XYZ file of C-alpha atoms in Angstrom:
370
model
C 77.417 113.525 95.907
C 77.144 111.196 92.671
C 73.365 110.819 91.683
C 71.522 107.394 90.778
C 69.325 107.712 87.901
C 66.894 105.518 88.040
C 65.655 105.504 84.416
C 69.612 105.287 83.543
C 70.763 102.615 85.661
C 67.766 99.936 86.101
C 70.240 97.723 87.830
C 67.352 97.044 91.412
C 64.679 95.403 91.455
C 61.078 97.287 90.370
C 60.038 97.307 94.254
C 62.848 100.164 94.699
C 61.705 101.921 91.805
C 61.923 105.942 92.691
C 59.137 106.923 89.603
C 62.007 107.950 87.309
C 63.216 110.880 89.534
C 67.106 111.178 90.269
C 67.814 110.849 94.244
C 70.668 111.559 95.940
C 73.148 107.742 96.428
C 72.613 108.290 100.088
C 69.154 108.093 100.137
C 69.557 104.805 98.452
C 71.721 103.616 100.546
C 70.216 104.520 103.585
C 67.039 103.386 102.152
C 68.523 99.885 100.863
C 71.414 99.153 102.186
C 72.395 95.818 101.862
C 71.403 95.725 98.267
C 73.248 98.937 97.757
C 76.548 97.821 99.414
C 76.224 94.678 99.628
C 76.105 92.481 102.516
C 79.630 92.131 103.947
C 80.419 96.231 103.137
C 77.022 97.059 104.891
C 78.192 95.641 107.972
C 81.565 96.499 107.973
C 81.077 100.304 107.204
C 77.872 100.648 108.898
C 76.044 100.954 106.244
C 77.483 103.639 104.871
C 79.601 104.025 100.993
C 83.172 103.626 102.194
C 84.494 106.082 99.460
C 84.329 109.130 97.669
C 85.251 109.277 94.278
C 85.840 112.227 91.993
C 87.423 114.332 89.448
C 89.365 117.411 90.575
C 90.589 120.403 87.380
C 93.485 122.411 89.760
C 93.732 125.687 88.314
C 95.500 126.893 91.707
C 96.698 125.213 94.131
C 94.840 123.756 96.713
C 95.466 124.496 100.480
C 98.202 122.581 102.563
C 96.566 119.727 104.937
C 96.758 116.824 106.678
C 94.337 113.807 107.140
C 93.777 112.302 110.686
C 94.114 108.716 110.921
C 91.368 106.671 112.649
C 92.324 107.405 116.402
C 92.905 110.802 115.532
C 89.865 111.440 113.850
C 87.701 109.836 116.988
C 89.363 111.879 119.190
C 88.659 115.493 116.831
C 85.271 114.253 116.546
C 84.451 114.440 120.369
C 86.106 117.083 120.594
C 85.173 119.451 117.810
C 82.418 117.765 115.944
C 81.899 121.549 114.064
C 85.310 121.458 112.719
C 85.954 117.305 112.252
C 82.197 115.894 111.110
C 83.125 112.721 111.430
C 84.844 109.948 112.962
C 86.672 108.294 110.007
C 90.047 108.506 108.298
C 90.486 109.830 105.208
C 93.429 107.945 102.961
C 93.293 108.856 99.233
C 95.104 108.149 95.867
C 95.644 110.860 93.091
C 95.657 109.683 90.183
C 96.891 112.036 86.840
C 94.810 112.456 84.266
C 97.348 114.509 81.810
C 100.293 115.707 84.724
C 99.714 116.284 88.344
C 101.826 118.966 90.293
C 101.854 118.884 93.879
C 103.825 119.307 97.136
C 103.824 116.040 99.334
C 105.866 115.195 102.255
C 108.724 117.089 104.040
C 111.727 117.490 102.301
C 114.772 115.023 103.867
C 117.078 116.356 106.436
C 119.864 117.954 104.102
C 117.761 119.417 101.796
C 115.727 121.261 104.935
C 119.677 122.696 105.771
C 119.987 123.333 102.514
C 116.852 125.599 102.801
C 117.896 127.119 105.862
C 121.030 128.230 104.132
C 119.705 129.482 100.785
C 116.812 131.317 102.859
C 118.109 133.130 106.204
C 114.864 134.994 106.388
C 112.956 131.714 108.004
C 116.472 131.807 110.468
C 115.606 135.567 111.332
C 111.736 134.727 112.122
C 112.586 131.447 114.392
C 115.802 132.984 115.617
C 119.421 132.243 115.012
C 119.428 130.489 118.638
C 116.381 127.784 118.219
C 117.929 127.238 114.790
C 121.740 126.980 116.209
C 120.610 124.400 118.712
C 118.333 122.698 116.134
C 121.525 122.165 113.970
C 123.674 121.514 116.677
C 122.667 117.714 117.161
C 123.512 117.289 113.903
C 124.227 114.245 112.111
C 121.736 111.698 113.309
C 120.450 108.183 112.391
C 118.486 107.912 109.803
C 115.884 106.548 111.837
C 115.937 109.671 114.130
C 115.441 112.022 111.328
C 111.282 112.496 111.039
C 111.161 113.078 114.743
C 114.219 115.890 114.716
C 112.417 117.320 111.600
C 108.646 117.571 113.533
C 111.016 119.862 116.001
C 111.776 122.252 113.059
C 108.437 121.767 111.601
C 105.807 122.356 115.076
C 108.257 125.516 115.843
C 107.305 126.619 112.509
C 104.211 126.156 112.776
C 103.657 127.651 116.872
C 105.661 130.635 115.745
C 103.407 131.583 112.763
C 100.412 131.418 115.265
C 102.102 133.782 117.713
C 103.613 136.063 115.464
C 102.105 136.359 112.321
C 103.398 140.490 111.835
C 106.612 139.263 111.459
C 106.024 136.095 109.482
C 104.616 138.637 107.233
C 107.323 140.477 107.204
C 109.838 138.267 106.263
C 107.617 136.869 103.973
C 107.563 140.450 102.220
C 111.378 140.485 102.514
C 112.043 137.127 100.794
C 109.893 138.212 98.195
C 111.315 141.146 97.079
C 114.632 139.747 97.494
C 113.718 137.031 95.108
C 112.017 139.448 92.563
C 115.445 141.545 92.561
C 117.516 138.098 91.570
C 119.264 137.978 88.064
C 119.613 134.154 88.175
C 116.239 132.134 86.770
C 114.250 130.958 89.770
C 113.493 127.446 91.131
C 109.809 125.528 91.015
C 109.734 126.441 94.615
C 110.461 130.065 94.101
C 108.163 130.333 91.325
C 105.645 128.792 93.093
C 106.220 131.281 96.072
C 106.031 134.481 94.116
C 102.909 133.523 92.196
C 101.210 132.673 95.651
C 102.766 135.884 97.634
C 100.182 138.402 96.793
C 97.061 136.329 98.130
C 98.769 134.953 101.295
C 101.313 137.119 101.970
C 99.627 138.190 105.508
C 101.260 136.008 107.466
C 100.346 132.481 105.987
C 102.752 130.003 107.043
C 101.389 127.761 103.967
C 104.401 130.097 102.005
C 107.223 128.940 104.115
C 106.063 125.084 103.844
C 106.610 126.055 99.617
C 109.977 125.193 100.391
C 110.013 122.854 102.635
C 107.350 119.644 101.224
C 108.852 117.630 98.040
C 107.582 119.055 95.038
C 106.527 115.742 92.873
C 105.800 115.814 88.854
C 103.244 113.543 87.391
C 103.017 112.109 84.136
C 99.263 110.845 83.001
C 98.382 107.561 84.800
C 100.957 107.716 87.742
C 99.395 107.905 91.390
C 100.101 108.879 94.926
C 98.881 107.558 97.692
C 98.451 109.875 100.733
C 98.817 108.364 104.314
C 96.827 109.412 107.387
C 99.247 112.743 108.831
C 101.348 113.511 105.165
C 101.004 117.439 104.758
C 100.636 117.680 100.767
C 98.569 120.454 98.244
C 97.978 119.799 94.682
C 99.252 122.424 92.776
C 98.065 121.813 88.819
C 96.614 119.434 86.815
C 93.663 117.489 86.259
C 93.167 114.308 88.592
C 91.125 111.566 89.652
C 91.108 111.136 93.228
C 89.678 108.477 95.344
C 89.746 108.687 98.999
C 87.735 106.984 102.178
C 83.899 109.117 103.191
C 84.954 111.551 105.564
C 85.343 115.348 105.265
C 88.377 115.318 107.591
C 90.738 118.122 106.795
C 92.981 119.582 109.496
C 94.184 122.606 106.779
C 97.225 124.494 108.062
C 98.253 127.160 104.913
C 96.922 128.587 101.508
C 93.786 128.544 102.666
C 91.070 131.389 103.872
C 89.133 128.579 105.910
C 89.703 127.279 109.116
C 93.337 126.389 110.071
C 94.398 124.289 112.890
C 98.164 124.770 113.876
C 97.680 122.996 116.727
C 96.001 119.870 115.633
C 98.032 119.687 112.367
C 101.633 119.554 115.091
C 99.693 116.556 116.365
C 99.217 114.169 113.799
C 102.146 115.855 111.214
C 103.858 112.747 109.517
C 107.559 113.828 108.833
C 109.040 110.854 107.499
C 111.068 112.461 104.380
C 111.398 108.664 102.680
C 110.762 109.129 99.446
C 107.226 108.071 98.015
C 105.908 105.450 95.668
C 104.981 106.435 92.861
C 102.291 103.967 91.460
C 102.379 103.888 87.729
C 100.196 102.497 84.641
C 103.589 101.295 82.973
C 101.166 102.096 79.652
C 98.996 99.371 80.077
C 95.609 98.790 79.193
C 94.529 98.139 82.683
C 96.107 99.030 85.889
C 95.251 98.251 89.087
C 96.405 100.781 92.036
C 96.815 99.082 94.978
C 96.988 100.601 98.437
C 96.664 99.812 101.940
C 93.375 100.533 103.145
C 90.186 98.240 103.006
C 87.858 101.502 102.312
C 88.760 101.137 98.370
C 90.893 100.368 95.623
C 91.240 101.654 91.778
C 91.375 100.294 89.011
C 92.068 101.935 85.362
C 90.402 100.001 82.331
C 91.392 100.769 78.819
C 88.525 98.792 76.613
C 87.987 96.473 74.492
C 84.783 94.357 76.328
C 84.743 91.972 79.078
C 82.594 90.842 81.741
C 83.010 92.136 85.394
C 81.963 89.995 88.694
C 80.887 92.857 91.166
C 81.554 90.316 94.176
C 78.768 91.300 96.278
C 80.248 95.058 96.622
C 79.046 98.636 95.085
C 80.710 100.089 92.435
C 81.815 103.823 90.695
C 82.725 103.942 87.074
C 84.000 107.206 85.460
C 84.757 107.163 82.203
C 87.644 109.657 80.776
C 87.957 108.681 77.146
C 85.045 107.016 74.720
C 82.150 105.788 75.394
C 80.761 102.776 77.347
C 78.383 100.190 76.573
C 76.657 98.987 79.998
C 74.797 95.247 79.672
C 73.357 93.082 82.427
C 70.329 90.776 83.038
C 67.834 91.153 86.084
C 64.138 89.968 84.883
C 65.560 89.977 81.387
C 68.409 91.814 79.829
C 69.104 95.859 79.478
C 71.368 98.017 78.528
C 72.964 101.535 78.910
C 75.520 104.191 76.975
C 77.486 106.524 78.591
C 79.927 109.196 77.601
C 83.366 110.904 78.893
C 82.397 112.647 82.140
C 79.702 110.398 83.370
C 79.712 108.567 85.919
C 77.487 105.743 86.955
C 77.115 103.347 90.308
C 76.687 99.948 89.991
C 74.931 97.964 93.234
C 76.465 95.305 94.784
C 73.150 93.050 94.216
C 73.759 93.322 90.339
C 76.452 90.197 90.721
C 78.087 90.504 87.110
C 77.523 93.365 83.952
C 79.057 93.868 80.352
C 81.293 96.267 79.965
C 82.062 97.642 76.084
C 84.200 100.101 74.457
C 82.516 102.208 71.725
C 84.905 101.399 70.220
C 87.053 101.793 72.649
C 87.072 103.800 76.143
C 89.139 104.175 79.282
C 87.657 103.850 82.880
C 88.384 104.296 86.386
C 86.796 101.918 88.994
C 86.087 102.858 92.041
C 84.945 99.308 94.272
C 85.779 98.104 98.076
C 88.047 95.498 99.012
C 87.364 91.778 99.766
C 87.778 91.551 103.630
C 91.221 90.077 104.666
């Protein structure tokens, strides 16, 4: 959780002072919320910060999982509130701060045959029959394609639960085949070999290595993740914004809890290719998405004035170093460095915002209401 400084950040009026100690942002807000949030983001988030906003350094990669959407998440609330702690969805954008590697999204139709094909050990584990009749229906309309693919994908996923032995045996298998090949190996492969030794018991999060879209990158291009799209980040050093829940229905590369079951449920196997959102190399760049819990915005500076709009802000700054201004019973100001971050209240209505001489920043705000 980001921390408010009050001595930092004298944005509030004195009657909220906290004596100069730093409190957690949720005490604030709980404490203050419609000065915190702002009027209209109070009530329509229940007075609660609609986002999370933070800076993740991948040095391996992260475990395979899924986000409920809101339904979904109501429904794994109730019913396993240990699990799912909340009620919420939990969209997010990845942003690359120097080159983001990650697996996102099943692979299309042909390139899943393809797979089959180039890998008969997953044909062994489900069995040459499920796969024959799988097949079999093949060609289809493009707009039958995700649902054929969730067939593949929850017998995949059922079978690993049931028979992990042999999942790790085939897993062993491919692996030693592939470390006996001549030919240089694919990302996939790589990727697969380098993971084997941790999660080669039996975690199905090494067969979905070959079957989600491995997507490169460059510094300032984003994803956005919908509710249900399986995806890990692999390497690379990101900022990531996402709406406040702690959602996460993992399924692979992962000691913690998995849920094969739940992840079947709300899998999204739509193979269309994603967006991918881009800073074209300018200055600023706005990354929009379609959720009302946040949006993004890069700023490369110069100075200028920002309107806050009556909503609660995150800045982050990568590069530089900031100048902060504003005027509430007389005029202050504040510096702050690469890796800081600092919140801005919705009831400060405008600030300053200067490069030293110059600085990039990511901010973090809410939405207008549509």
């Amino acid at each position: 959780m980001l921390n408010c400084g009050w001595e930092r950040m004298r944005a509030l009026r004195p009657e909220l002072n906290m004596n100069g100690r730093y409190v957690p942002l949720s005490r604030l807000v709980e404490q203050f919320p419609v000065k915190i949030l702002g009027s209209e983001v109070s009530r329509r988030f229940n007075n609660t910060l609609p986002f999370l906003f933070k800076v993740l350094s991948i040095g391996e990669p992260l475990s395979i999982q899924a986000h409920p959407n809101k339904e979904q998440a109501v429904t794994l609330f109730e019913r396993d509130p240990v699990h799912y702690p909340d009620s919420n969805h939990k969209p997010e954008i990845a942003v690359a701060l120097d080159h983001l590697t990650a697996l996102v999204g099943l692979k299309p139709i042909d390139d899943i045959l393809y797979t089959l094909e180039k890998y008969p050990e997953f044909v062994h584990f489900l069995g040459r029959g499920f796969v024959s009749r799988w097949m079999k229906v093949l060609p289809l309309p493009v707009d039958r394609h995700a649902g054929h693919i969730k067939t593949l994908i929850v017998e995949i996923l059922h079978q690993s639960e049931k028979r992990s032995d042999d999942l790790a045996r085939i897993l062993t298998e491919l692996y030693q085949r592939l470390c006996q090949q001549i030919r240089d190996l694919d990302n996939a492969e790589k990727l697969f070999v380098k993971l084997w030794n941790t999660y080669r018991h039996g975690d199905v999060g090494l067969v979905f290595v070959f079957l989600l879209q491995i997507m490169n990158l460059n510094a300032g291009d984003a994803i956005f993740l919908r509710a249900g799209l399986p995806h890990a980040y692999v390497s690379g050093n990101i900022i990531e914004c996402m709406a406040n829940s702690d959602n996460v229905v993992r399924v692979g590369l992962t000691p913690k809890y998995k849920d094969v079951q739940t992840l079947a449920d709300i899998i999204d196997c739509d193979p269309a290719p994603l967006t991918v959102l881009s800073d074209k190399g300018m200055k600023c760049a706005f990354y929009e998405t379609p959720v009302d819990d946040f949006d993004l915005e890069k700023i490369r500076l110069g100075s200028q004035k920002i309107v806050t709009k009556n909503r609660p802000e995150i800045l982050l700054i990568t590069e530089g170093e900031i100048k902060l201004t504003w005027r509430q019973e007389g005029p202050h100001s504040a510096s702050f460095g690469r890796g800081q971050s600092v919140f801005i209240p919705a009831c400060l209505d405008e600030y300053g915002l200067e490069g030293i001489p110059e600085a990039t920043v990511f901010r973090a705000s809410t939405p207008e209401a549509i």
